[in-house]
Tab-separated table of C-alpha atoms in Angstrom:
chain	number	residue	atom	x	y	z
A	1	UNK	CA	36.511	18.579	-33.408
A	2	UNK	CA	37.463	21.503	-30.455
A	3	UNK	CA	39.745	19.638	-27.811
A	4	UNK	CA	39.304	22.094	-24.692
A	5	UNK	CA	42.528	23.854	-22.235
A	6	UNK	CA	40.601	25.204	-19.494
A	7	UNK	CA	42.679	27.228	-16.917
A	8	UNK	CA	43.195	25.107	-15.000
A	9	UNK	CA	44.992	23.149	-17.146
A	10	UNK	CA	42.559	20.331	-17.448
A	11	UNK	CA	42.586	19.063	-20.920
A	12	UNK	CA	38.529	18.831	-21.778
A	13	UNK	CA	37.522	16.425	-24.915
A	14	UNK	CA	33.849	16.791	-25.397
A	15	UNK	CA	32.760	16.722	-21.409
A	16	UNK	CA	36.047	14.702	-20.236
A	17	UNK	CA	38.440	15.714	-18.265
A	18	UNK	CA	41.372	13.731	-19.662
A	19	UNK	CA	44.608	13.239	-18.347
A	20	UNK	CA	48.510	14.241	-20.997
A	21	UNK	CA	49.037	11.009	-20.516
A	22	UNK	CA	45.653	9.279	-21.263
A	23	UNK	CA	45.176	11.932	-24.044
A	24	UNK	CA	46.831	9.714	-27.057
A	25	UNK	CA	45.470	7.087	-26.747
A	26	UNK	CA	41.668	8.554	-25.961
A	27	UNK	CA	42.490	11.369	-29.471
A	28	UNK	CA	42.939	7.615	-30.653
A	29	UNK	CA	39.991	6.032	-29.891
A	30	UNK	CA	37.859	8.858	-31.201
A	31	UNK	CA	39.598	8.787	-34.321
A	32	UNK	CA	39.921	6.011	-35.137
A	33	UNK	CA	36.242	6.025	-38.353
A	34	UNK	CA	37.388	9.504	-39.216
A	35	UNK	CA	38.103	10.190	-42.929
A	36	UNK	CA	37.847	13.890	-41.063
A	37	UNK	CA	40.892	13.847	-38.691
A	38	UNK	CA	41.283	17.777	-38.165
A	39	UNK	CA	41.135	19.062	-33.982
A	40	UNK	CA	40.911	22.675	-32.960
A	41	UNK	CA	42.475	23.809	-29.518
A	42	UNK	CA	41.675	25.977	-27.647
A	43	UNK	CA	43.876	27.503	-24.388
A	44	UNK	CA	42.524	29.787	-21.849
A	45	UNK	CA	45.058	32.948	-21.854
A	46	UNK	CA	46.275	31.801	-19.178
A	47	UNK	CA	47.610	28.390	-19.901
A	48	UNK	CA	51.696	28.600	-20.805
A	49	UNK	CA	52.865	27.765	-24.010
A	50	UNK	CA	54.762	24.979	-23.246
A	51	UNK	CA	51.069	23.259	-21.817
A	52	UNK	CA	49.242	24.185	-25.201
A	53	UNK	CA	52.974	22.956	-27.543
A	54	UNK	CA	52.817	19.065	-25.029
A	55	UNK	CA	49.010	18.649	-25.357
A	56	UNK	CA	50.224	19.894	-29.685
A	57	UNK	CA	52.849	16.540	-29.267
A	58	UNK	CA	49.675	14.335	-27.801
A	59	UNK	CA	47.853	15.192	-30.572
A	60	UNK	CA	50.254	14.812	-33.371
A	61	UNK	CA	51.607	11.445	-31.844
A	62	UNK	CA	47.983	10.241	-32.130
A	63	UNK	CA	48.171	10.282	-35.372
A	64	UNK	CA	46.734	14.058	-36.196
A	65	UNK	CA	48.115	16.725	-38.313
A	66	UNK	CA	46.271	19.476	-39.451
A	67	UNK	CA	45.396	21.247	-36.150
A	68	UNK	CA	43.800	24.632	-35.761
A	69	UNK	CA	43.799	27.031	-32.901
A	70	UNK	CA	40.957	28.304	-31.837
A	71	UNK	CA	41.055	32.810	-30.539
A	72	UNK	CA	38.776	35.494	-29.897
A	73	UNK	CA	39.628	38.294	-31.264
A	74	UNK	CA	41.094	41.501	-28.416
A	75	UNK	CA	37.718	44.034	-28.506
A	76	UNK	CA	37.642	47.638	-29.926
A	77	UNK	CA	37.847	50.178	-27.565
């Protein structure tokens, strides 16, 4: 399951944009019946660390503690 934060600092779950104050509720609903409670966060490189950290805090508050970060390696010259 991938949660994305785009360059405009909008959080996208699936194809739906979710406000940070509604994220916890949305994730609880999605993961309520799932056995695998794992999520990956993919953030645009221009997004500040504070936004990513706040998003991770909301993910944890939703009861999801297995969180990964999606990274894209730099191209080698």
